[in-house]
PDB file of C-alpha atoms and ligand atoms in Angstrom:
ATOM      1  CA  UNK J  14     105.463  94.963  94.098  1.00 96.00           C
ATOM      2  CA  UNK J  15     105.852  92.119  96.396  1.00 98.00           C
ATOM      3  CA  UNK J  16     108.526  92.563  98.912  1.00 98.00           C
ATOM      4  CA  UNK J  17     110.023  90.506 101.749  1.00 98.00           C
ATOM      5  CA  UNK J  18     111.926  91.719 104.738  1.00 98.00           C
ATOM      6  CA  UNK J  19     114.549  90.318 106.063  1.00 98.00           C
ATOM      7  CA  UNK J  20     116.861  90.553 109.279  1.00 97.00           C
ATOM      8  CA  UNK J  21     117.336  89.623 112.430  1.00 97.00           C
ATOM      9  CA  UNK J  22     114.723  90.412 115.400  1.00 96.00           C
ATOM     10  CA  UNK J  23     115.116  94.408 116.246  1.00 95.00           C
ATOM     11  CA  UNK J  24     116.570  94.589 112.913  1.00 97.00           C
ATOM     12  CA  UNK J  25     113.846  97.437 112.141  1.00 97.00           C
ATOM     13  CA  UNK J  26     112.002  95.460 109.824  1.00 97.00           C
ATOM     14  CA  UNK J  27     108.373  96.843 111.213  1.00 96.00           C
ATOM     15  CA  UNK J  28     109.620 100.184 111.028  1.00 96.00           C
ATOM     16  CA  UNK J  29     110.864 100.117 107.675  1.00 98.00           C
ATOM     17  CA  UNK J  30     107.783  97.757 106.341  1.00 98.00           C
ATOM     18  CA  UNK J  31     104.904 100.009 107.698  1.00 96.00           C
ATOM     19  CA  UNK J  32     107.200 102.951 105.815  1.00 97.00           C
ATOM     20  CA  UNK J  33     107.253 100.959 102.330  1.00 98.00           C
ATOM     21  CA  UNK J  34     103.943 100.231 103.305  1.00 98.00           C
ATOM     22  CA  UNK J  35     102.663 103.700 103.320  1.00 97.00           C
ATOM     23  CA  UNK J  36     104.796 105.114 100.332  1.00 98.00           C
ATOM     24  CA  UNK J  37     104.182 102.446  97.794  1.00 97.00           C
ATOM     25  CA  UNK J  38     100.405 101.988  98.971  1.00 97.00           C
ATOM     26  CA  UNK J  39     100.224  98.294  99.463  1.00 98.00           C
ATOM     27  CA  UNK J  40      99.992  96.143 102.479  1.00 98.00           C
ATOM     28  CA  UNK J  41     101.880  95.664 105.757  1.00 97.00           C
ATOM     29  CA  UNK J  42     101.468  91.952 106.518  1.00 98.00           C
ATOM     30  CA  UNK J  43     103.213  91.198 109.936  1.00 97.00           C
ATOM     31  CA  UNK J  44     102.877  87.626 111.328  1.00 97.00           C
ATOM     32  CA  UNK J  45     103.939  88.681 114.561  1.00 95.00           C
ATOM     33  CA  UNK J  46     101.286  91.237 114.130  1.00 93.00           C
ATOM     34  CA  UNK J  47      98.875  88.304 113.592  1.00 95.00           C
ATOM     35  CA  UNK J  48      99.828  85.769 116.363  1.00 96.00           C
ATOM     36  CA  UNK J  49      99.348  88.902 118.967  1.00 92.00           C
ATOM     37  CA  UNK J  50      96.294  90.099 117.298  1.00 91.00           C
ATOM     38  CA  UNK J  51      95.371  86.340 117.958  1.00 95.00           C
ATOM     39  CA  UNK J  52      96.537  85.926 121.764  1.00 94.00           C
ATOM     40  CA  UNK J  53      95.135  89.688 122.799  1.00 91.00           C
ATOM     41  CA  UNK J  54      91.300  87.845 121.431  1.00 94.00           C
ATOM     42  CA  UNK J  55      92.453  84.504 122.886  1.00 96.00           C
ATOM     43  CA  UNK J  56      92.113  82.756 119.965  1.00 97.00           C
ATOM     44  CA  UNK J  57      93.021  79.246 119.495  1.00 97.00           C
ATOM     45  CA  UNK J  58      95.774  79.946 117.146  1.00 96.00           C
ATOM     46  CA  UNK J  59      96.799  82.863 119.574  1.00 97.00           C
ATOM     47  CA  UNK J  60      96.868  79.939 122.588  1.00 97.00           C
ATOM     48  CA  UNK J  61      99.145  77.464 120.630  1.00 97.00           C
ATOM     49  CA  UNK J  62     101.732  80.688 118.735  1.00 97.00           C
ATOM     50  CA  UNK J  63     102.240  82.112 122.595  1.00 96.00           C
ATOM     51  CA  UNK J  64     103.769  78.965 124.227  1.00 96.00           C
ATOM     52  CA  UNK J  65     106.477  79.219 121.011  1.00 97.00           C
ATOM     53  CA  UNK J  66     106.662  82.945 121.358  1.00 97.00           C
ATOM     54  CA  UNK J  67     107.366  83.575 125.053  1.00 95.00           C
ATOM     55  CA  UNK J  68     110.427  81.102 124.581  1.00 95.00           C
ATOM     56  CA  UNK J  69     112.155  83.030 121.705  1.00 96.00           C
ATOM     57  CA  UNK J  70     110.676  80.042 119.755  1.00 97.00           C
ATOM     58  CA  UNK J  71     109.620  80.408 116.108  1.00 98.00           C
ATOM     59  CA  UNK J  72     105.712  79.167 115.985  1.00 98.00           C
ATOM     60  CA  UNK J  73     105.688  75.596 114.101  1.00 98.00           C
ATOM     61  CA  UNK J  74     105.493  76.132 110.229  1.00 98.00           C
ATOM     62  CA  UNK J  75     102.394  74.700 109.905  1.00 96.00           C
ATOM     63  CA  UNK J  76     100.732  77.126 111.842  1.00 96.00           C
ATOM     64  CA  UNK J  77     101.901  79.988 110.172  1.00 97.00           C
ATOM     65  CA  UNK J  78     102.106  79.022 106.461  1.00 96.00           C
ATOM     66  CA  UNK J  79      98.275  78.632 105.789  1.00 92.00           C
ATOM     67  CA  UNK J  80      97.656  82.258 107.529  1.00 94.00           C
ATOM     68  CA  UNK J  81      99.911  83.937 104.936  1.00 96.00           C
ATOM     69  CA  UNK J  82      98.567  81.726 101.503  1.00 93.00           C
ATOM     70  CA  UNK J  83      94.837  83.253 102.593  1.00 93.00           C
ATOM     71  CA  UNK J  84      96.226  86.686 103.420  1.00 95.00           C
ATOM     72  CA  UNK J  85      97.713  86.967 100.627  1.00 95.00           C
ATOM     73  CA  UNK J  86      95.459  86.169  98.456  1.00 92.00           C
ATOM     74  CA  UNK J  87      92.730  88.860  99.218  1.00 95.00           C
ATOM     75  CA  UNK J  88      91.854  91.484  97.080  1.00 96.00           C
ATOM     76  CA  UNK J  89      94.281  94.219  98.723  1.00 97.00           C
ATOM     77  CA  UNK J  90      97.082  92.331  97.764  1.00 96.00           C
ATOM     78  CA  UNK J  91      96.501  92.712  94.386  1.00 93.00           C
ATOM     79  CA  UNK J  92      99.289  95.302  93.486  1.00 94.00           C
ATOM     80  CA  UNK J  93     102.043  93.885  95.945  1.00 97.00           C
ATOM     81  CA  UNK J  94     102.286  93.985  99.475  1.00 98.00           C
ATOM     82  CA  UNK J  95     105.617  93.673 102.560  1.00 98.00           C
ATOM     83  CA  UNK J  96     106.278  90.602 104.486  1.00 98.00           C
ATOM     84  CA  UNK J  97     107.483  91.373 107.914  1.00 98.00           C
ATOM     85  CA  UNK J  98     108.444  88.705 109.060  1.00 98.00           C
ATOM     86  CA  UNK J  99     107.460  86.107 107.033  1.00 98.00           C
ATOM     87  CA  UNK J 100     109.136  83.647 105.346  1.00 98.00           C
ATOM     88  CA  UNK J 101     111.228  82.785 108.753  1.00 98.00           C
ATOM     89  CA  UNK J 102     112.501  79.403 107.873  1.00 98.00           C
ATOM     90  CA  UNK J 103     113.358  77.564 104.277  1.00 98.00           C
ATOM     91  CA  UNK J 104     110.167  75.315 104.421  1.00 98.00           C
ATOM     92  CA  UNK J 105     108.123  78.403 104.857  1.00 98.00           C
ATOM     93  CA  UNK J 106     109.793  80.229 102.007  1.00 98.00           C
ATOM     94  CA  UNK J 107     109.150  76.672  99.875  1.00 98.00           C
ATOM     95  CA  UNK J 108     105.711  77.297 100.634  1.00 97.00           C
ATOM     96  CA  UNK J 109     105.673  80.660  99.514  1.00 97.00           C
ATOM     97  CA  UNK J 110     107.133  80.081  96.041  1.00 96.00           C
ATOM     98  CA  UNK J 111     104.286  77.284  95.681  1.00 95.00           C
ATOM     99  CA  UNK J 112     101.606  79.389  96.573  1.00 94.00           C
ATOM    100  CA  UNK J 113     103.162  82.147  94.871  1.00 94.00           C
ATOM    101  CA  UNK J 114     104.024  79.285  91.811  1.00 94.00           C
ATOM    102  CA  UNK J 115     100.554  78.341  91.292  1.00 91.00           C
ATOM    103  CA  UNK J 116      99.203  82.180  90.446  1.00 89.00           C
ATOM    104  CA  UNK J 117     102.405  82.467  87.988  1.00 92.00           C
ATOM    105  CA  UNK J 118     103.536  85.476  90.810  1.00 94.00           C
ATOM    106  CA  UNK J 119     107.137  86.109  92.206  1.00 95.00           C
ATOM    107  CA  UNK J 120     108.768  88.119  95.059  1.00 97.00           C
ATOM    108  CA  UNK J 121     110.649  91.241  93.168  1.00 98.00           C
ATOM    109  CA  UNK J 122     112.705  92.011  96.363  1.00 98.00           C
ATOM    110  CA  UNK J 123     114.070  90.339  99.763  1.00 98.00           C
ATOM    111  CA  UNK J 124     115.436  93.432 101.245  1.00 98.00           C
ATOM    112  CA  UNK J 125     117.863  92.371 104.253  1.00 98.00           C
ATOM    113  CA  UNK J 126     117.918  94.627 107.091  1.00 98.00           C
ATOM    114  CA  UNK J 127     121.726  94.174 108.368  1.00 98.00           C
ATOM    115  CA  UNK J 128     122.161  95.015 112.083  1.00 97.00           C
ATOM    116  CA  UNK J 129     124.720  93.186 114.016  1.00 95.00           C
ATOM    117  CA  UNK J 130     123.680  91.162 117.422  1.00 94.00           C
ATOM    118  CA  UNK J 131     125.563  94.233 119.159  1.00 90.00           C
ATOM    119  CA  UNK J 132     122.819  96.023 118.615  1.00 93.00           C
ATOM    120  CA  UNK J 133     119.912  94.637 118.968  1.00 92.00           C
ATOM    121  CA  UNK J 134     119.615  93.957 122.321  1.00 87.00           C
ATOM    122  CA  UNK J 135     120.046  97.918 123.368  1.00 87.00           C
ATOM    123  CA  UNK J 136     117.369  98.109 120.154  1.00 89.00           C
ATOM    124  CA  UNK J 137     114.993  95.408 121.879  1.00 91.00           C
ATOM    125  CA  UNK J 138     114.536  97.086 125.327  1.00 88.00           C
ATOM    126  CA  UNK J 139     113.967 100.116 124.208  1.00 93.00           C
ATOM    127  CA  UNK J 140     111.135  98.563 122.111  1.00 94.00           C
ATOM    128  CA  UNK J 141     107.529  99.928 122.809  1.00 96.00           C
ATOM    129  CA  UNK J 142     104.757  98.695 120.986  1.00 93.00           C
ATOM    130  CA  UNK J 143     101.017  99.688 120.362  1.00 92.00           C
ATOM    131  CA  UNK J 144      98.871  97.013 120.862  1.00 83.00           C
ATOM    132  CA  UNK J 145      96.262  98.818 119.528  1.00 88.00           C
ATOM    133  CA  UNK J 146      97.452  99.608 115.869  1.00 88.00           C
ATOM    134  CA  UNK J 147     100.928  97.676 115.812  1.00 87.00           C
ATOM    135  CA  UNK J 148     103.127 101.214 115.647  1.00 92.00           C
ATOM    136  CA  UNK J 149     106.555 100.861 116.980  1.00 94.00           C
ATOM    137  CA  UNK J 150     108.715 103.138 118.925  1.00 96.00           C
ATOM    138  CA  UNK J 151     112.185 103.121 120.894  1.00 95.00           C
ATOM    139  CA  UNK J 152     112.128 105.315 124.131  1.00 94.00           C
ATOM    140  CA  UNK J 153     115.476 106.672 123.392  1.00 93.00           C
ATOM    141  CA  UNK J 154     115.993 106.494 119.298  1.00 92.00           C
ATOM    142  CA  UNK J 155     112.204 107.096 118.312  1.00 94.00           C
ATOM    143  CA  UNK J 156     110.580 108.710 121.072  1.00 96.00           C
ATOM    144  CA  UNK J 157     106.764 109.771 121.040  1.00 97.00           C
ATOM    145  CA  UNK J 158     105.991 113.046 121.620  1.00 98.00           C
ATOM    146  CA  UNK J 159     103.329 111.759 124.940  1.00 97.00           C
ATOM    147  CA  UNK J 160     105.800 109.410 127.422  1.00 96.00           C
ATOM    148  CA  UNK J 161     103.452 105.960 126.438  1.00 96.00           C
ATOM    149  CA  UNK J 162     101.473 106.676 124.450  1.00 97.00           C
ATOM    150  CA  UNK J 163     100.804 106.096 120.619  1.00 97.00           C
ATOM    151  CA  UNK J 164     101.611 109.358 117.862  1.00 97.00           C
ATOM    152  CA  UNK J 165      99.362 107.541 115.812  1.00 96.00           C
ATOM    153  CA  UNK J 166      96.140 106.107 117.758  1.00 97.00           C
ATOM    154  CA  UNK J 167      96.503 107.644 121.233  1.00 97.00           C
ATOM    155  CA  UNK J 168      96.204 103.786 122.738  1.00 96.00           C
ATOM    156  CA  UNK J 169      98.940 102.755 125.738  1.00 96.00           C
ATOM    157  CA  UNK J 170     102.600 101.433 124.458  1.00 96.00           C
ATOM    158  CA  UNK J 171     103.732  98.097 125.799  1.00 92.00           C
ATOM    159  CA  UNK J 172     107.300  96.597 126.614  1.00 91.00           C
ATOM    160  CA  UNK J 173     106.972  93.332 124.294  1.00 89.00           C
ATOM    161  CA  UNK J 174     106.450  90.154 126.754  1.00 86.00           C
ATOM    162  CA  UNK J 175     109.416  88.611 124.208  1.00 91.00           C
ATOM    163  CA  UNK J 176     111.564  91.901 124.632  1.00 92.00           C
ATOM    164  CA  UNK J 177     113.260  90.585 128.026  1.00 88.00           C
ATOM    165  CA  UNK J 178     117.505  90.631 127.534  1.00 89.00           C
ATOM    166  CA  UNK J 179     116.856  86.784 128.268  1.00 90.00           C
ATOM    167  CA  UNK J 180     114.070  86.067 125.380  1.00 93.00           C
ATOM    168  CA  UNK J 181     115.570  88.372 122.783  1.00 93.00           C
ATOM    169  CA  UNK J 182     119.045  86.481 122.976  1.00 94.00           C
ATOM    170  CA  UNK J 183     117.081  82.971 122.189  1.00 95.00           C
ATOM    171  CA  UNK J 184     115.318  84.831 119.763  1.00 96.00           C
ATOM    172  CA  UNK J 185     118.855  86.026 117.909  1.00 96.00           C
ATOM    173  CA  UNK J 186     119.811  82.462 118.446  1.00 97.00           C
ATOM    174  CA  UNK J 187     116.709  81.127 115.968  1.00 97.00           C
ATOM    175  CA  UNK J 188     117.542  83.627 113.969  1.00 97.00           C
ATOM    176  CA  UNK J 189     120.519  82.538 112.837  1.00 97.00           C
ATOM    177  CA  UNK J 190     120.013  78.819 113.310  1.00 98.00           C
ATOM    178  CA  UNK J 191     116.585  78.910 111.178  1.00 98.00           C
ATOM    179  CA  UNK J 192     116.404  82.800 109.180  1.00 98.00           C
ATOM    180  CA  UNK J 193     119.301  83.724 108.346  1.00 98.00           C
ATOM    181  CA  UNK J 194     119.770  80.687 105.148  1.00 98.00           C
ATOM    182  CA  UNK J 195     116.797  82.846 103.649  1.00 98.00           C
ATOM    183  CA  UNK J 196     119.823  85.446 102.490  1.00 98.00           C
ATOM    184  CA  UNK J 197     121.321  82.954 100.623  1.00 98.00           C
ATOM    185  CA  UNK J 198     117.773  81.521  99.542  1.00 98.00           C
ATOM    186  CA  UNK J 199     117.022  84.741  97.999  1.00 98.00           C
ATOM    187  CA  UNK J 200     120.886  85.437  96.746  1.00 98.00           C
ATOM    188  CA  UNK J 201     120.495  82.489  94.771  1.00 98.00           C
ATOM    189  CA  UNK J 202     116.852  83.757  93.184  1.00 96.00           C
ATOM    190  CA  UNK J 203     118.385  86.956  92.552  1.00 97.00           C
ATOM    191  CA  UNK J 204     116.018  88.989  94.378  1.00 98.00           C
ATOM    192  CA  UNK J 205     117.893  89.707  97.402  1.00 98.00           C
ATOM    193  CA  UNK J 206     119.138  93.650  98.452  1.00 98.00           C
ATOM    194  CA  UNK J 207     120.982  94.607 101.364  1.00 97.00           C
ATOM    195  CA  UNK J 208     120.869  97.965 103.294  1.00 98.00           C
ATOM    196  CA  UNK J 209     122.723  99.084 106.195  1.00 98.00           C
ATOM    197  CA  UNK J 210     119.957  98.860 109.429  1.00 98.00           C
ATOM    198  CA  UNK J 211     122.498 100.704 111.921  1.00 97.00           C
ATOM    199  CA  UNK J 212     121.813 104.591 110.407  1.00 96.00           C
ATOM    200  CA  UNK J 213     118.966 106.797 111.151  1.00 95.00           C
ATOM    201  CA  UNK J 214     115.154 105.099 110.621  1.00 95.00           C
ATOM    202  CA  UNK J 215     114.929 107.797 107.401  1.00 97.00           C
ATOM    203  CA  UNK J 216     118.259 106.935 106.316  1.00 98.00           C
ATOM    204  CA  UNK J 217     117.582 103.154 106.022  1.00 98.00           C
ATOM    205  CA  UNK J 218     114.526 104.270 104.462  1.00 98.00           C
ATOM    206  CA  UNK J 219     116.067 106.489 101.732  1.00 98.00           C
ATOM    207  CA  UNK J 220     118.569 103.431 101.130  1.00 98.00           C
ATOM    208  CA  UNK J 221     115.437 101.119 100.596  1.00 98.00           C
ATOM    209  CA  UNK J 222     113.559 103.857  98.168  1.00 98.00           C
ATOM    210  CA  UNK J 223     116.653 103.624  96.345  1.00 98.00           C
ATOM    211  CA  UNK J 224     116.325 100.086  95.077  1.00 97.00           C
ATOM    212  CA  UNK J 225     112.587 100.040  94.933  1.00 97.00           C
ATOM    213  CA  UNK J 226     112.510 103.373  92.820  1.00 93.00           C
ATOM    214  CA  UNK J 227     110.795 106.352  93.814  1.00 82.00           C
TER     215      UNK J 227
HETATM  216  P1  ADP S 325     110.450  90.702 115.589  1.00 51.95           P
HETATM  217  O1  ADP S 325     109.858  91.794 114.756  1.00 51.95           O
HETATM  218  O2  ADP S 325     110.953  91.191 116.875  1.00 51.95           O
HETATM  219  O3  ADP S 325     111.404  89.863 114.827  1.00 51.95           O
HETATM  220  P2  ADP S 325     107.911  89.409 115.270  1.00 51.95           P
HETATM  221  O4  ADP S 325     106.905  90.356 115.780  1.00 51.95           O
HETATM  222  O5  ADP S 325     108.103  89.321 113.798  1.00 51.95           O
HETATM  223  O6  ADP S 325     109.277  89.724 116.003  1.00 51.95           O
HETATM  224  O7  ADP S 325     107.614  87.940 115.784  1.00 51.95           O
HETATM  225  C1  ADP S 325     107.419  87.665 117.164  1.00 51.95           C
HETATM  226  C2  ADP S 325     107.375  86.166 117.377  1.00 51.95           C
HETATM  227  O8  ADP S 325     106.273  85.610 116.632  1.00 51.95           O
HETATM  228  C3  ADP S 325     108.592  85.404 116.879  1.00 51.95           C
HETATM  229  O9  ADP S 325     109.638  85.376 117.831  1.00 51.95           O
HETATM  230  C4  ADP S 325     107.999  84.019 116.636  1.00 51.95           C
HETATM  231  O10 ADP S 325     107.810  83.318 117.845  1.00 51.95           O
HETATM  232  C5  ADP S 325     106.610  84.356 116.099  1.00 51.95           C
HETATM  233  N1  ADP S 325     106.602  84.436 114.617  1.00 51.95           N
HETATM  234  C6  ADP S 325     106.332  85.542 113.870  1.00 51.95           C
HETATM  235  N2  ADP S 325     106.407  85.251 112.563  1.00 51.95           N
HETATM  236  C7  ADP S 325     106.736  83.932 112.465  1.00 51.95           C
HETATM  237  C8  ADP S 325     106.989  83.037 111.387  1.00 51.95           C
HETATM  238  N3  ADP S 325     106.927  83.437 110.108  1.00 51.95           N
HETATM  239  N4  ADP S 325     107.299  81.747 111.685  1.00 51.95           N
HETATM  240  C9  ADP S 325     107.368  81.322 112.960  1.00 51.95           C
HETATM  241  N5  ADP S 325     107.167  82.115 114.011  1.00 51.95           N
HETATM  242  C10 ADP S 325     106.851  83.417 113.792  1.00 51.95           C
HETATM  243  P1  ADP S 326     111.869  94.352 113.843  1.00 51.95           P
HETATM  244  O1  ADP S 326     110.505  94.461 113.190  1.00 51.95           O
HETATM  245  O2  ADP S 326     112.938  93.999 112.862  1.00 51.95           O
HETATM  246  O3  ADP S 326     111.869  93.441 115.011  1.00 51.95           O
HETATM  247  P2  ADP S 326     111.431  97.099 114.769  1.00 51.95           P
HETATM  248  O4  ADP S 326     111.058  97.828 113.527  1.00 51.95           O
HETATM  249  O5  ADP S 326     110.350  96.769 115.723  1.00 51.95           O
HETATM  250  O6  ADP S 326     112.280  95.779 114.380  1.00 51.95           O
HETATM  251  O7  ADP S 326     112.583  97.925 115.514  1.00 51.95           O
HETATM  252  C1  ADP S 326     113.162  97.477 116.745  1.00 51.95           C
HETATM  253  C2  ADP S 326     113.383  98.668 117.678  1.00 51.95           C
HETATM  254  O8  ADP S 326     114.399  99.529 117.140  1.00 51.95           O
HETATM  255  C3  ADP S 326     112.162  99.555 117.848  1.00 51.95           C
HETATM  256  O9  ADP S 326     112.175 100.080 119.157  1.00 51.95           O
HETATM  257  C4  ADP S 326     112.351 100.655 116.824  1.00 51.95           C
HETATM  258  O10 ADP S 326     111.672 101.846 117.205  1.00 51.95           O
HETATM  259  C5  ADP S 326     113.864 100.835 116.835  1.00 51.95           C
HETATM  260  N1  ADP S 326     114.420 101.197 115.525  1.00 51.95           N
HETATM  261  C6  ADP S 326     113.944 100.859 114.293  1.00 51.95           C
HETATM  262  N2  ADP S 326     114.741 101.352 113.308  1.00 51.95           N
HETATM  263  C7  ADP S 326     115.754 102.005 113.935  1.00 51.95           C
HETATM  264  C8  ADP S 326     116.922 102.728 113.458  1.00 51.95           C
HETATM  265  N3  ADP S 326     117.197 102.852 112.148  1.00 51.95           N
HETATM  266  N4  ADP S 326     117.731 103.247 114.380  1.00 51.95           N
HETATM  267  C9  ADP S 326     117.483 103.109 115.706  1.00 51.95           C
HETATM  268  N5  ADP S 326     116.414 102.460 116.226  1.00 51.95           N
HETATM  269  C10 ADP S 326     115.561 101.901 115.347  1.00 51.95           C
HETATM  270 ZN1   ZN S 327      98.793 103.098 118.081  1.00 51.95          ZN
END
């Protein structure tokens, strides 16, 4: 099963992905995930994504469209795998169909993650992240059960450099300018499904099980 998620940033895409994820027993592939993997080893990738990313900038689509051909590719991706965040602009979904073109593969589902801008800002500073294995939390809606620290790896939770009130409203900005034509993208390849991001984390969940069967 090869799935795509869609919505804006705060939307709950990670959440939701790393859930599918576990469930259906394929991948999590988060380019986010990626480019910070990359600037926390001070790559040169990581160097070039983190002038982009600290401005609420998406990362040029050359950078980022060769990372997920490879990835995908690899021999754990053989029964499926979840996008997070990835495709993020037409030419990068263009690229994906190629790639995905050439091995006579297709998405089966571009599940859209609806939260309004309302929302995602209170979403967004809440945000604490694990650098350490990528888990996310929200201090008030998804608490851990240690103040800071990871349920999941025991490593320290971060405030996102990109989760300032400042950054995150650029960022919804992009997202609408440059993401949000993948709905219609993916309307018009019949592959896209909507759920409703603003219940409970288990409810959007049980919405997404739904469509993808149990
Ligand atoms: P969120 O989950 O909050 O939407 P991500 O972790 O997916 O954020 O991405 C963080 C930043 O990494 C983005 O704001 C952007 O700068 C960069 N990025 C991630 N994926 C892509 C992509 N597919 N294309 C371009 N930039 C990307
Ligand atoms: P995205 O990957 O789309 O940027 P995240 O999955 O990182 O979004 O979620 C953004 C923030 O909102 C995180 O702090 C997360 O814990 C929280 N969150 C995720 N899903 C929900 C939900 N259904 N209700 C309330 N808060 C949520
Ligand atoms: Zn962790």
């Amino acid at each position: 099963m090869k799935i795509i998620m869609l919505g804006a940033p705060g939307a709950g895409k990670g959440t939701q992905a790393k859930m599918i994820a576990d469930k259906y027993g394929i991948p999590h592939i988060s380019t986010g995930d990626i480019f910070r993997a990359n600037i926390k080893n001070g790559t040169e990738l990581g160097k070039k994504a983190k002038t982009y990313m600290d401005q609420g900038l998406l990362v040029p689509d050359e950078l980022v469209v060769d990372l997920v051909a490879d990835r995908v590719v690899q021999d754990d991706c053989k029964n499926g795998y979840v996008l997070d965040g990835f495709p993020r602009t037409i030419p990068q979904a263009e690229a994906l169909d190629a790639a995905l073109g050439k091995m006579g593969a297709k998405i089966d589902f571009a599940i859209d993650v609806d939260v309004p801008d309302e929302n995602i800002i209170t979403r967004m500073s809440g945000r604490r992240a694990c650098v350490a294995c990528g888990a996310t939390y929200h201090i008030v809606n998804i608490p851990t059960k240690v103040e800071g620290i990871c349920d999941r790896c025991g490593a320290e939770l971060i405030l996102r450099d990109d989760d300032k009130p400042e950054t995150v409203k650029k960022r919804l900005a992009v997202y609408h300018e440059q993401t949000q034509p993948l709905i219609d993208y993916y309307t018009k390849q019949g592959c896209l499904v909507d759920v409703d991001g603003t219940q409970d984390m288990a409810d959007v969940f049980a919405a997404i099980v739904k469509i993808l069967g149990a």
